[in-house]
mmCIF file of C-alpha atoms in Angstrom:
data_model
loop_
_atom_site.group_PDB
_atom_site.id
_atom_site.type_symbol
_atom_site.label_atom_id
_atom_site.label_comp_id
_atom_site.label_asym_id
_atom_site.label_seq_id
_atom_site.Cartn_x
_atom_site.Cartn_y
_atom_site.Cartn_z
ATOM 1 C CA MET S 496 -35.332 -51.712 -34.121
ATOM 2 C CA ASP S 497 -33.446 -50.099 -36.977
ATOM 3 C CA SER S 498 -30.597 -47.512 -36.305
ATOM 4 C CA THR S 499 -32.903 -44.423 -36.851
ATOM 5 C CA THR S 500 -35.397 -45.496 -34.383
ATOM 6 C CA ASP S 501 -32.365 -46.208 -31.881
ATOM 7 C CA GLU S 502 -30.804 -42.999 -32.481
ATOM 8 C CA ILE S 503 -34.135 -41.215 -31.919
ATOM 9 C CA LEU S 504 -34.745 -43.022 -28.648
ATOM 10 C CA GLN S 505 -31.115 -42.221 -27.405
ATOM 11 C CA ARG S 506 -31.711 -38.406 -28.175
ATOM 12 C CA LEU S 507 -35.006 -38.626 -26.386
ATOM 13 C CA GLU S 508 -33.451 -40.071 -23.351
ATOM 14 C CA ALA S 509 -30.612 -37.524 -23.314
ATOM 15 C CA LEU S 510 -33.271 -34.758 -23.715
ATOM 16 C CA GLU S 511 -35.372 -36.068 -20.861
ATOM 17 C CA ARG S 512 -32.135 -36.485 -18.544
ATOM 18 C CA ARG S 513 -31.234 -32.870 -19.424
ATOM 19 C CA LEU S 514 -35.021 -31.686 -18.705
ATOM 20 C CA ALA S 515 -35.046 -33.288 -15.485
ATOM 21 C CA GLN S 516 -31.999 -31.193 -14.434
ATOM 22 C CA VAL S 517 -33.178 -27.860 -15.562
ATOM 23 C CA VAL S 518 -34.936 -27.218 -12.042
ATOM 24 C CA VAL S 519 -34.196 -29.414 -9.217
ATOM 25 C CA ARG S 520 -35.451 -28.601 -5.564
ATOM 26 C CA GLY S 521 -33.390 -29.811 -2.577
ATOM 27 C CA ARG S 522 -31.714 -28.588 0.507
ATOM 28 C CA ILE S 523 -28.390 -26.853 1.156
ATOM 29 C CA HIS S 524 -25.955 -29.698 2.047
ATOM 30 C CA ALA S 525 -22.741 -27.699 2.631
ATOM 31 C CA VAL S 526 -21.465 -24.184 2.267
ATOM 32 C CA ASP S 527 -17.980 -22.585 1.278
ATOM 33 C CA PRO S 528 -18.691 -19.025 2.171
ATOM 34 C CA THR S 529 -15.003 -18.070 1.304
ATOM 35 C CA ARG S 530 -15.724 -19.039 -2.337
ATOM 36 C CA GLY S 531 -19.481 -18.301 -2.416
ATOM 37 C CA LEU S 532 -20.214 -21.929 -3.212
ATOM 38 C CA ALA S 533 -22.641 -24.470 -1.755
ATOM 39 C CA LYS S 534 -23.851 -27.816 -2.444
ATOM 40 C CA VAL S 535 -27.532 -28.935 -2.767
ATOM 41 C CA GLU S 536 -28.951 -32.574 -1.714
ATOM 42 C CA TYR S 537 -31.817 -33.510 -3.718
ATOM 43 C CA GLY S 538 -33.918 -36.542 -4.685
ATOM 44 C CA ALA S 539 -36.217 -38.986 -3.130
ATOM 45 C CA GLU S 540 -35.678 -40.273 0.387
ATOM 46 C CA GLY S 541 -32.945 -42.951 0.187
ATOM 47 C CA GLN S 542 -32.042 -42.035 -3.204
ATOM 48 C CA GLN S 543 -30.512 -38.545 -2.581
ATOM 49 C CA GLN S 544 -27.688 -37.120 -4.709
ATOM 50 C CA THR S 545 -25.639 -34.098 -4.082
ATOM 51 C CA THR S 546 -24.441 -31.553 -6.695
ATOM 52 C CA GLY S 547 -21.011 -30.397 -6.962
ATOM 53 C CA TRP S 548 -19.957 -26.841 -5.601
ATOM 54 C CA LEU S 549 -22.214 -24.228 -7.317
ATOM 55 C CA PRO S 550 -22.596 -20.597 -6.904
ATOM 56 C CA TRP S 551 -25.682 -19.444 -5.072
ATOM 57 C CA LYS S 552 -27.704 -16.314 -6.315
ATOM 58 C CA PRO S 553 -27.569 -13.355 -3.871
ATOM 59 C CA GLN S 554 -30.159 -10.789 -3.798
ATOM 60 C CA ARG S 555 -28.124 -8.065 -5.098
ATOM 61 C CA THR S 556 -24.337 -7.676 -6.504
ATOM 62 C CA GLY S 557 -24.053 -4.515 -7.939
ATOM 63 C CA LYS S 558 -23.503 -0.924 -6.515
ATOM 64 C CA THR S 559 -26.011 -2.182 -3.914
ATOM 65 C CA ILE S 560 -24.635 -5.627 -2.509
ATOM 66 C CA THR S 561 -25.947 -7.870 -0.011
ATOM 67 C CA TRP S 562 -24.367 -10.973 1.913
ATOM 68 C CA SER S 563 -26.045 -13.613 3.357
ATOM 69 C CA PRO S 564 -24.927 -17.120 2.817
ATOM 70 C CA PRO S 565 -27.380 -20.086 2.779
ATOM 71 C CA ASP S 566 -27.713 -22.121 5.801
ATOM 72 C CA ILE S 567 -27.195 -26.038 5.816
ATOM 73 C CA GLY S 568 -30.694 -27.700 5.675
ATOM 74 C CA GLU S 569 -32.225 -24.516 4.040
ATOM 75 C CA GLY S 570 -34.476 -25.250 1.164
ATOM 76 C CA ALA S 571 -33.184 -24.409 -2.212
ATOM 77 C CA THR S 572 -33.725 -24.815 -6.067
ATOM 78 C CA VAL S 573 -30.905 -25.337 -8.577
ATOM 79 C CA ILE S 574 -31.452 -23.975 -12.032
ATOM 80 C CA SER S 575 -29.249 -25.111 -14.877
ATOM 81 C CA GLU S 576 -29.516 -25.434 -18.800
ATOM 82 C CA GLY S 577 -30.015 -29.121 -18.271
ATOM 83 C CA ASP S 578 -26.375 -29.720 -16.744
ATOM 84 C CA LEU S 579 -26.231 -29.500 -12.820
ATOM 85 C CA THR S 580 -22.603 -28.836 -12.959
ATOM 86 C CA LEU S 581 -23.219 -25.462 -14.590
ATOM 87 C CA GLY S 582 -26.218 -24.689 -12.286
ATOM 88 C CA GLU S 583 -26.870 -21.887 -9.894
ATOM 89 C CA ILE S 584 -28.576 -22.126 -6.535
ATOM 90 C CA ILE S 585 -31.462 -19.972 -5.593
ATOM 91 C CA PRO S 586 -31.659 -20.438 -1.604
ATOM 92 C CA GLY S 587 -34.618 -20.019 0.316
ATOM 93 C CA SER S 588 -37.635 -22.418 0.304
ATOM 94 C CA TYR S 589 -39.957 -22.814 3.367
ATOM 95 C CA TYR S 590 -40.575 -26.372 4.565
ATOM 96 C CA ASP S 591 -40.893 -28.201 8.006
ATOM 97 C CA GLN S 592 -37.519 -27.425 9.274
ATOM 98 C CA PHE S 593 -37.543 -23.914 8.124
ATOM 99 C CA PRO S 594 -41.100 -22.558 8.260
ATOM 100 C CA ALA S 595 -42.094 -19.035 7.286
ATOM 101 C CA PRO S 596 -41.568 -16.578 10.107
ATOM 102 C CA SER S 597 -44.892 -14.810 9.754
ATOM 103 C CA ALA S 598 -48.254 -15.239 7.918
ATOM 104 C CA ASN S 599 -48.917 -11.496 7.737
ATOM 105 C CA PRO S 600 -48.833 -10.076 4.126
ATOM 106 C CA ASP S 601 -48.045 -6.711 5.459
ATOM 107 C CA VAL S 602 -44.763 -7.654 7.348
ATOM 108 C CA HIS S 603 -41.341 -7.600 5.860
ATOM 109 C CA LEU S 604 -39.277 -9.439 8.475
ATOM 110 C CA THR S 605 -35.881 -10.917 8.817
ATOM 111 C CA ARG S 606 -35.021 -13.395 11.743
ATOM 112 C CA TYR S 607 -31.417 -14.085 12.546
ATOM 113 C CA ALA S 608 -30.027 -17.390 13.949
ATOM 114 C CA ASP S 609 -29.284 -15.454 17.184
ATOM 115 C CA GLY S 610 -32.855 -14.641 17.688
ATOM 116 C CA ALA S 611 -32.529 -10.845 16.362
ATOM 117 C CA ILE S 612 -35.517 -9.707 14.475
ATOM 118 C CA GLU S 613 -35.938 -6.784 12.014
ATOM 119 C CA GLN S 614 -39.477 -6.122 11.019
ATOM 120 C CA TYR S 615 -41.439 -3.425 9.385
ATOM 121 C CA ASP S 616 -45.310 -3.810 9.520
ATOM 122 C CA GLN S 617 -46.507 -1.652 6.742
ATOM 123 C CA SER S 618 -50.260 -1.706 7.879
ATOM 124 C CA GLY S 619 -49.354 -0.721 11.515
ATOM 125 C CA GLN S 620 -46.593 1.523 10.132
ATOM 126 C CA THR S 621 -44.259 0.165 12.890
ATOM 127 C CA TYR S 622 -40.467 -0.734 12.578
ATOM 128 C CA GLN S 623 -39.152 -3.003 15.171
ATOM 129 C CA LEU S 624 -35.628 -4.085 15.837
ATOM 130 C CA LEU S 625 -35.399 -6.759 18.469
ATOM 131 C CA LEU S 626 -32.188 -7.868 19.762
ATOM 132 C CA PRO S 627 -31.126 -10.670 22.003
ATOM 133 C CA THR S 628 -30.588 -9.828 25.920
ATOM 134 C CA CYS S 629 -26.827 -8.796 25.417
ATOM 135 C CA GLY S 630 -27.387 -7.203 21.803
ATOM 136 C CA THR S 631 -26.230 -3.733 21.134
ATOM 137 C CA VAL S 632 -26.893 -1.145 18.459
ATOM 138 C CA ASN S 633 -24.163 1.179 17.358
ATOM 139 C CA ILE S 634 -24.805 4.182 15.034
ATOM 140 C CA VAL S 635 -22.042 5.821 13.395
ATOM 141 C CA ALA S 636 -23.197 9.146 11.593
ATOM 142 C CA LYS S 637 -20.506 11.646 11.498
ATOM 143 C CA GLY S 638 -22.919 14.110 10.011
ATOM 144 C CA GLY S 639 -25.246 13.753 13.080
ATOM 145 C CA VAL S 640 -28.471 12.129 13.882
ATOM 146 C CA THR S 641 -31.767 13.767 13.805
ATOM 147 C CA ILE S 642 -35.114 12.316 15.459
ATOM 148 C CA THR S 643 -38.196 13.987 14.518
ATOM 149 C CA GLY S 644 -41.123 13.030 17.127
ATOM 150 C CA ASP S 645 -41.391 12.076 20.586
ATOM 151 C CA LEU S 646 -38.794 10.124 22.224
ATOM 152 C CA THR S 647 -39.264 7.534 25.071
ATOM 153 C CA ILE S 648 -36.156 5.790 26.772
ATOM 154 C CA ASN S 649 -36.988 3.032 29.035
ATOM 155 C CA GLY S 650 -33.403 3.055 30.622
ATOM 156 C CA ASN S 651 -30.363 5.010 31.730
ATOM 157 C CA ILE S 652 -28.615 7.597 29.344
ATOM 158 C CA LYS S 653 -24.952 7.832 29.235
ATOM 159 C CA ALA S 654 -23.109 10.364 27.296
ATOM 160 C CA THR S 655 -19.459 11.602 26.655
ATOM 161 C CA GLN S 656 -20.486 15.114 26.036
ATOM 162 C CA ALA S 657 -23.154 17.311 27.627
ATOM 163 C CA VAL S 658 -26.811 16.654 27.328
ATOM 164 C CA ALA S 659 -29.192 19.521 26.811
ATOM 165 C CA ASP S 660 -32.933 19.867 26.604
ATOM 166 C CA LYS S 661 -32.464 22.717 24.367
ATOM 167 C CA VAL S 662 -29.645 23.856 22.112
#
């Protein structure tokens, strides 16, 4: 082969390597929540590789901000411009170890590691907050709390001030 052909083949191989690293699917291998970084293990069984520390993409980071670090073993996708050292992790891919928590398209659901579930069913117009046995709910609203509608309480009521049926 002549030098032009060699050069074209080398450039083609370099492009193929970059293209193979634009979108990489794998699983979270390690998490550093203090720095907001994680590593992703990817590749075929027996040939896995692990990325360096990369930032994960949170749901929101502006005036409204969310915090939910990825879990080790969670499915993830790394996107880059062809260089995994400059990639970003998009956490969250369902698979055997982490299956979808519902098959209902009308349900918005968050399930936490301790078993707590926050769920809204838009077809049933029902909001549920289910906490583990010893879970508690604290509501802090210095301006007050208003409940419009009937109230059912299955349990005791404790109050530090007077409780009245009419004010």
